[in-house]
Short mmCIF file of C-alpha atoms in Angstrom, two decimals:
data_model
loop_
_atom_site.label_atom_id
_atom_site.label_comp_id
_atom_site.label_asym_id
_atom_site.label_seq_id
_atom_site.Cartn_x
_atom_site.Cartn_y
_atom_site.Cartn_z
CA UNK A 1 64.81 14.22 -0.02
CA UNK A 2 65.43 13.56 -3.51
CA UNK A 3 63.85 11.94 -6.11
CA UNK A 4 64.82 9.90 -9.30
CA UNK A 5 64.98 11.16 -12.83
CA UNK A 6 61.50 9.39 -14.16
CA UNK A 7 62.77 6.06 -15.91
CA UNK A 8 62.57 5.49 -20.05
CA UNK A 9 60.50 3.72 -20.73
CA UNK A 10 60.80 0.85 -23.93
CA UNK A 11 58.22 1.29 -25.83
CA UNK A 12 57.90 4.96 -25.93
CA UNK A 13 59.83 5.12 -28.68
CA UNK A 14 59.07 2.17 -31.08
CA UNK A 15 62.88 2.62 -33.51
CA UNK A 16 63.21 -0.88 -33.83
CA UNK A 17 60.35 -1.99 -36.31
CA UNK A 18 61.37 1.27 -38.43
CA UNK A 19 64.95 -0.56 -39.07
CA UNK A 20 63.58 -4.01 -40.76
CA UNK A 21 61.22 -2.03 -42.24
CA UNK A 22 64.19 -0.20 -43.45
CA UNK A 23 66.62 -3.85 -44.36
CA UNK A 24 63.06 -5.52 -45.47
CA UNK A 25 63.38 -2.94 -48.27
CA UNK A 26 66.60 -2.74 -48.75
CA UNK A 27 66.29 -6.36 -49.19
CA UNK A 28 63.99 -6.22 -51.66
CA UNK A 29 65.23 -3.97 -54.08
CA UNK A 30 68.74 -6.15 -54.29
CA UNK A 31 66.21 -8.32 -57.09
CA UNK A 32 64.87 -5.93 -58.43
CA UNK A 33 68.68 -4.16 -58.82
CA UNK A 34 70.21 -7.31 -60.51
CA UNK A 35 67.11 -7.28 -62.90
CA UNK A 36 67.66 -4.37 -64.27
CA UNK A 37 71.55 -4.01 -63.60
CA UNK A 38 72.87 -1.34 -66.04
CA UNK A 39 74.64 -2.91 -69.46
CA UNK A 40 77.60 -0.54 -68.34
CA UNK A 41 78.32 -2.85 -65.62
CA UNK A 42 78.81 -5.94 -67.64
CA UNK A 43 81.10 -3.51 -70.03
CA UNK A 44 83.50 -2.54 -67.02
CA UNK A 45 83.80 -6.48 -65.74
CA UNK A 46 84.91 -7.00 -69.78
CA UNK A 47 87.49 -4.37 -69.69
CA UNK A 48 88.69 -5.21 -66.31
CA UNK A 49 88.91 -9.24 -67.22
CA UNK A 50 90.88 -8.65 -70.66
CA UNK A 51 93.27 -5.34 -69.19
CA UNK A 52 91.42 -3.32 -71.52
CA UNK A 53 91.59 -4.94 -74.83
CA UNK A 54 87.55 -5.78 -75.35
CA UNK A 55 85.27 -2.47 -74.24
CA UNK A 56 81.88 -3.05 -75.30
CA UNK A 57 81.22 0.86 -75.78
CA UNK A 58 77.62 2.90 -75.46
CA UNK A 59 75.96 -0.06 -74.33
CA UNK A 60 72.54 -0.24 -74.05
CA UNK A 61 69.82 -2.60 -72.07
CA UNK A 62 70.60 -4.37 -68.91
CA UNK A 63 73.50 -7.14 -67.58
CA UNK A 64 71.71 -9.56 -69.03
CA UNK A 65 70.06 -8.29 -72.13
CA UNK A 66 71.97 -5.23 -74.10
CA UNK A 67 73.81 -4.95 -76.50
CA UNK A 68 76.87 -2.58 -77.67
CA UNK A 69 80.11 -1.67 -80.08
CA UNK A 70 82.90 -4.09 -79.92
CA UNK A 71 86.15 -2.45 -80.06
CA UNK A 72 89.49 -4.14 -79.26
CA UNK A 73 92.44 -1.87 -78.73
CA UNK A 74 96.25 -2.84 -76.94
CA UNK A 75 95.43 -2.11 -73.91
CA UNK A 76 96.23 0.51 -72.14
CA UNK A 77 98.70 3.57 -72.85
CA UNK A 78 98.00 1.67 -76.65
CA UNK A 79 96.44 4.40 -79.34
CA UNK A 80 95.54 1.20 -81.20
CA UNK A 81 92.08 0.42 -81.64
CA UNK A 82 89.23 -1.40 -84.28
CA UNK A 83 85.21 -1.65 -83.48
CA UNK A 84 83.80 -4.73 -85.39
CA UNK A 85 80.91 -3.01 -88.27
CA UNK A 86 77.43 -2.65 -86.26
CA UNK A 87 76.62 -3.86 -82.78
CA UNK A 88 77.13 -6.52 -80.69
CA UNK A 89 74.34 -7.61 -79.53
CA UNK A 90 73.56 -10.85 -76.29
CA UNK A 91 70.88 -12.75 -73.82
CA UNK A 92 72.48 -13.66 -70.84
CA UNK A 93 70.07 -16.04 -68.56
CA UNK A 94 70.98 -18.46 -65.14
CA UNK A 95 70.95 -21.70 -65.63
CA UNK A 96 71.71 -24.62 -63.42
CA UNK A 97 74.93 -24.53 -62.30
CA UNK A 98 76.31 -21.79 -63.85
CA UNK A 99 74.63 -19.40 -67.51
CA UNK A 100 73.71 -19.09 -70.60
CA UNK A 101 74.97 -16.87 -73.34
CA UNK A 102 73.81 -16.76 -77.06
CA UNK A 103 75.80 -13.91 -78.98
CA UNK A 104 74.79 -11.79 -82.39
CA UNK A 105 76.86 -9.23 -84.62
CA UNK A 106 75.11 -7.29 -87.08
CA UNK A 107 78.02 -8.13 -89.33
CA UNK A 108 80.00 -11.72 -88.43
CA UNK A 109 76.23 -14.29 -87.54
CA UNK A 110 74.18 -15.43 -88.98
CA UNK A 111 73.10 -17.15 -86.66
CA UNK A 112 73.92 -17.06 -82.52
CA UNK A 113 76.36 -17.73 -80.96
CA UNK A 114 75.57 -20.25 -77.94
CA UNK A 115 77.33 -20.59 -74.98
CA UNK A 116 76.98 -22.61 -71.52
CA UNK A 117 79.30 -21.94 -68.39
CA UNK A 118 79.08 -24.25 -65.63
CA UNK A 119 81.33 -23.61 -61.90
CA UNK A 120 81.86 -26.32 -59.47
CA UNK A 121 83.65 -26.67 -56.63
CA UNK A 122 87.21 -25.40 -57.64
CA UNK A 123 86.66 -26.38 -61.30
CA UNK A 124 85.04 -24.51 -64.28
CA UNK A 125 83.49 -24.86 -67.24
CA UNK A 126 81.96 -23.47 -71.26
CA UNK A 127 80.61 -25.14 -74.10
CA UNK A 128 80.55 -23.78 -76.52
CA UNK A 129 77.35 -24.89 -79.21
CA UNK A 130 78.13 -26.29 -82.55
CA UNK A 131 77.99 -22.97 -85.68
CA UNK A 132 79.40 -20.81 -87.55
CA UNK A 133 80.09 -16.94 -88.04
CA UNK A 134 82.89 -14.73 -89.89
CA UNK A 135 83.99 -11.91 -89.37
CA UNK A 136 86.37 -8.99 -90.74
CA UNK A 137 90.46 -9.85 -90.30
CA UNK A 138 90.54 -5.76 -90.05
CA UNK A 139 89.28 -6.07 -86.05
CA UNK A 140 92.29 -7.45 -85.37
CA UNK A 141 94.75 -4.75 -86.08
CA UNK A 142 93.76 -2.99 -83.35
CA UNK A 143 94.84 -5.19 -80.68
CA UNK A 144 98.60 -4.05 -81.32
CA UNK A 145 101.86 -5.20 -81.40
CA UNK A 146 101.95 -7.28 -83.83
CA UNK A 147 99.14 -7.36 -85.59
CA UNK A 148 99.15 -3.22 -85.83
CA UNK A 149 101.73 -3.56 -88.13
CA UNK A 150 101.03 -6.34 -90.74
CA UNK A 151 97.55 -4.88 -90.63
CA UNK A 152 95.75 -7.72 -91.74
CA UNK A 153 93.22 -7.79 -94.30
CA UNK A 154 90.67 -10.43 -95.33
CA UNK A 155 88.33 -12.50 -93.78
CA UNK A 156 87.20 -14.47 -90.81
CA UNK A 157 85.02 -18.27 -90.79
CA UNK A 158 84.84 -19.74 -87.60
CA UNK A 159 83.41 -22.86 -87.41
CA UNK A 160 83.31 -25.40 -83.93
CA UNK A 161 82.74 -28.35 -83.20
CA UNK A 162 81.90 -30.19 -79.37
CA UNK A 163 84.23 -27.50 -77.97
CA UNK A 164 84.72 -26.87 -74.49
CA UNK A 165 87.05 -25.95 -72.31
CA UNK A 166 86.95 -26.46 -68.75
CA UNK A 167 89.14 -25.18 -65.48
CA UNK A 168 90.50 -27.47 -62.82
CA UNK A 169 93.14 -27.35 -60.09
CA UNK A 170 94.20 -24.00 -61.84
CA UNK A 171 95.02 -26.12 -65.13
CA UNK A 172 92.62 -25.75 -68.58
CA UNK A 173 91.72 -28.91 -70.80
CA UNK A 174 90.00 -28.10 -74.45
CA UNK A 175 87.81 -30.43 -76.27
CA UNK A 176 86.67 -30.20 -79.62
CA UNK A 177 87.64 -28.91 -81.88
CA UNK A 178 87.75 -25.31 -82.88
CA UNK A 179 88.62 -24.35 -87.14
CA UNK A 180 89.39 -20.81 -88.59
CA UNK A 181 89.70 -20.24 -92.28
CA UNK A 182 91.81 -16.54 -92.74
CA UNK A 183 90.78 -15.89 -96.92
CA UNK A 184 91.84 -13.61 -99.05
CA UNK A 185 94.31 -12.63 -96.90
CA UNK A 186 96.58 -9.63 -97.53
CA UNK A 187 98.55 -7.25 -95.25
CA UNK A 188 99.85 -3.30 -96.00
CA UNK A 189 103.43 -5.32 -96.02
CA UNK A 190 103.21 -6.62 -99.56
CA UNK A 191 101.56 -5.34 -102.77
CA UNK A 192 100.29 -8.94 -103.72
CA UNK A 193 96.55 -8.55 -102.97
CA UNK A 194 95.27 -11.73 -102.03
CA UNK A 195 98.33 -13.32 -100.44
CA UNK A 196 96.86 -16.66 -100.14
CA UNK A 197 93.77 -18.72 -98.35
CA UNK A 198 94.92 -20.44 -94.73
CA UNK A 199 92.97 -22.95 -92.23
CA UNK A 200 94.14 -23.07 -88.72
CA UNK A 201 92.51 -25.87 -86.52
CA UNK A 202 92.70 -26.73 -83.40
CA UNK A 203 92.59 -29.80 -81.73
CA UNK A 204 91.41 -30.78 -78.39
CA UNK A 205 93.40 -33.81 -75.74
CA UNK A 206 92.46 -36.77 -75.69
CA UNK A 207 92.58 -39.00 -72.87
CA UNK A 208 94.19 -36.60 -70.71
CA UNK A 209 96.68 -34.94 -74.27
CA UNK A 210 97.64 -31.53 -74.68
CA UNK A 211 95.54 -29.86 -77.06
CA UNK A 212 97.92 -29.52 -80.94
CA UNK A 213 97.31 -26.43 -83.73
CA UNK A 214 97.89 -27.63 -87.55
CA UNK A 215 98.47 -24.14 -89.43
CA UNK A 216 98.44 -24.82 -92.83
CA UNK A 217 97.68 -22.86 -97.12
CA UNK A 218 94.43 -23.94 -98.95
CA UNK A 219 95.60 -21.60 -101.54
CA UNK A 220 97.52 -19.01 -102.33
CA UNK A 221 101.22 -17.22 -103.56
CA UNK A 222 102.53 -17.43 -99.80
CA UNK A 223 102.81 -20.84 -98.62
CA UNK A 224 102.71 -21.35 -94.70
CA UNK A 225 103.17 -24.30 -92.53
CA UNK A 226 103.35 -25.67 -89.06
CA UNK A 227 102.05 -27.14 -86.09
CA UNK A 228 102.29 -26.66 -82.25
CA UNK A 229 101.59 -27.75 -78.86
CA UNK A 230 100.20 -26.77 -75.70
CA UNK A 231 102.89 -27.45 -72.83
CA UNK A 232 101.16 -26.23 -69.39
CA UNK A 233 98.91 -22.99 -70.37
CA UNK A 234 102.22 -22.08 -72.80
CA UNK A 235 101.81 -23.09 -76.50
CA UNK A 236 105.22 -23.45 -78.29
CA UNK A 237 104.47 -23.48 -82.36
CA UNK A 238 106.83 -24.14 -84.75
CA UNK A 239 106.53 -23.35 -88.66
CA UNK A 240 107.79 -21.66 -91.97
CA UNK A 241 106.31 -19.54 -95.33
CA UNK A 242 107.61 -19.19 -97.91
CA UNK A 243 106.47 -17.93 -101.45
CA UNK A 244 105.47 -19.53 -104.59
CA UNK A 245 108.62 -19.41 -107.06
CA UNK A 246 107.12 -16.86 -109.31
CA UNK A 247 106.10 -14.43 -105.98
CA UNK A 248 109.19 -14.02 -104.22
CA UNK A 249 110.22 -10.49 -105.04
CA UNK A 250 106.59 -9.47 -103.74
CA UNK A 251 106.47 -11.69 -100.23
CA UNK A 252 110.33 -10.78 -99.87
CA UNK A 253 109.69 -8.14 -97.45
CA UNK A 254 107.06 -9.98 -95.08
CA UNK A 255 108.78 -12.58 -95.40
CA UNK A 256 111.67 -10.73 -94.14
CA UNK A 257 109.30 -10.05 -90.80
CA UNK A 258 107.81 -12.76 -89.93
CA UNK A 259 109.74 -15.41 -88.87
CA UNK A 260 113.50 -15.42 -88.88
CA UNK A 261 114.84 -15.96 -92.87
CA UNK A 262 116.55 -19.34 -93.78
CA UNK A 263 117.29 -18.98 -97.53
CA UNK A 264 114.41 -18.76 -99.26
CA UNK A 265 112.51 -19.92 -95.83
CA UNK A 266 111.46 -18.02 -93.01
CA UNK A 267 111.50 -19.58 -89.63
CA UNK A 268 108.34 -19.05 -87.28
CA UNK A 269 108.58 -20.37 -83.92
CA UNK A 270 106.68 -18.78 -80.57
CA UNK A 271 106.94 -20.64 -76.72
#
C-alpha cells in the first residue's frame, strides 16, 4: 500500500508577512525620496523641456531648494553657450492645486521673482508676481543664431505687472504686461558704443483679443520702432531701423544685416 506524500502546511513558511513588510518599506520611502530628490533631477527636466537651450549646471541641493549656474546654449549640436554671472537659486513649494516658486539670481534680482502655477482639467495657469529685475544682455549670445552674430552688450531691465499665462485646450492666453528696457546697447557689428536704449512692451489681450508687442526707441543713434500681434501661436511683427543722420556710416553694416534695406531704412519682419 503506497503512502501519500505529506501535505505542505499553509502556515509552515509565512512568506506573505515579509512581502507586506517590503511593500510597506517601499511606500514609506517614497515621501522621503520625493522630499530629498536631488537638484540634478530638476536640471535634467529643464534641459529636456528647453531642448537643451537652458541648462542648470553644477546643481546643488534638492528639487525643492537648490541652486545652479544658469547657462544658455544654441541647443543640441551647437557650440554657442553663455553663463549668467554667479548662481541662480530657487525654492519650490506645493500649493493648493499647483505649486509656488521663488527665484533669486546673484547678479540680477534685488528681490526674489515669485511665480504661482495652478493645474486644472486640460488647463494650466502661471501667475508672475509684480516685480523687476536686471540681466546682462551678453548672456543672449549663448542662444545661437541670430544672437551669436549680433553679440549684444548692455543691460536688460524687466518689469511685470499683472502678468499671467494660461493654457487651455491647446491655446495660450496672456494677461497683464511685461516691459523690457534694453539700456546702453551695443553690438560687435558696429563700432558705435552705445547705439541706444530701447523698450519692448508685451501687452496681454483683453476680452479675448490677441496679445500685442510694441518696440520703441528711448534714446540713441540707432532708431528702432515696430509693432506686432500674436496670430494663433505665432508672432507677426513689422518694424524698421534707421540711423540718425550723422551716424549712417557707423551703422550701415548693422542695418544691412538686421533687415531688408529700403533706402535709408531697414525693414524688419517676423512671422
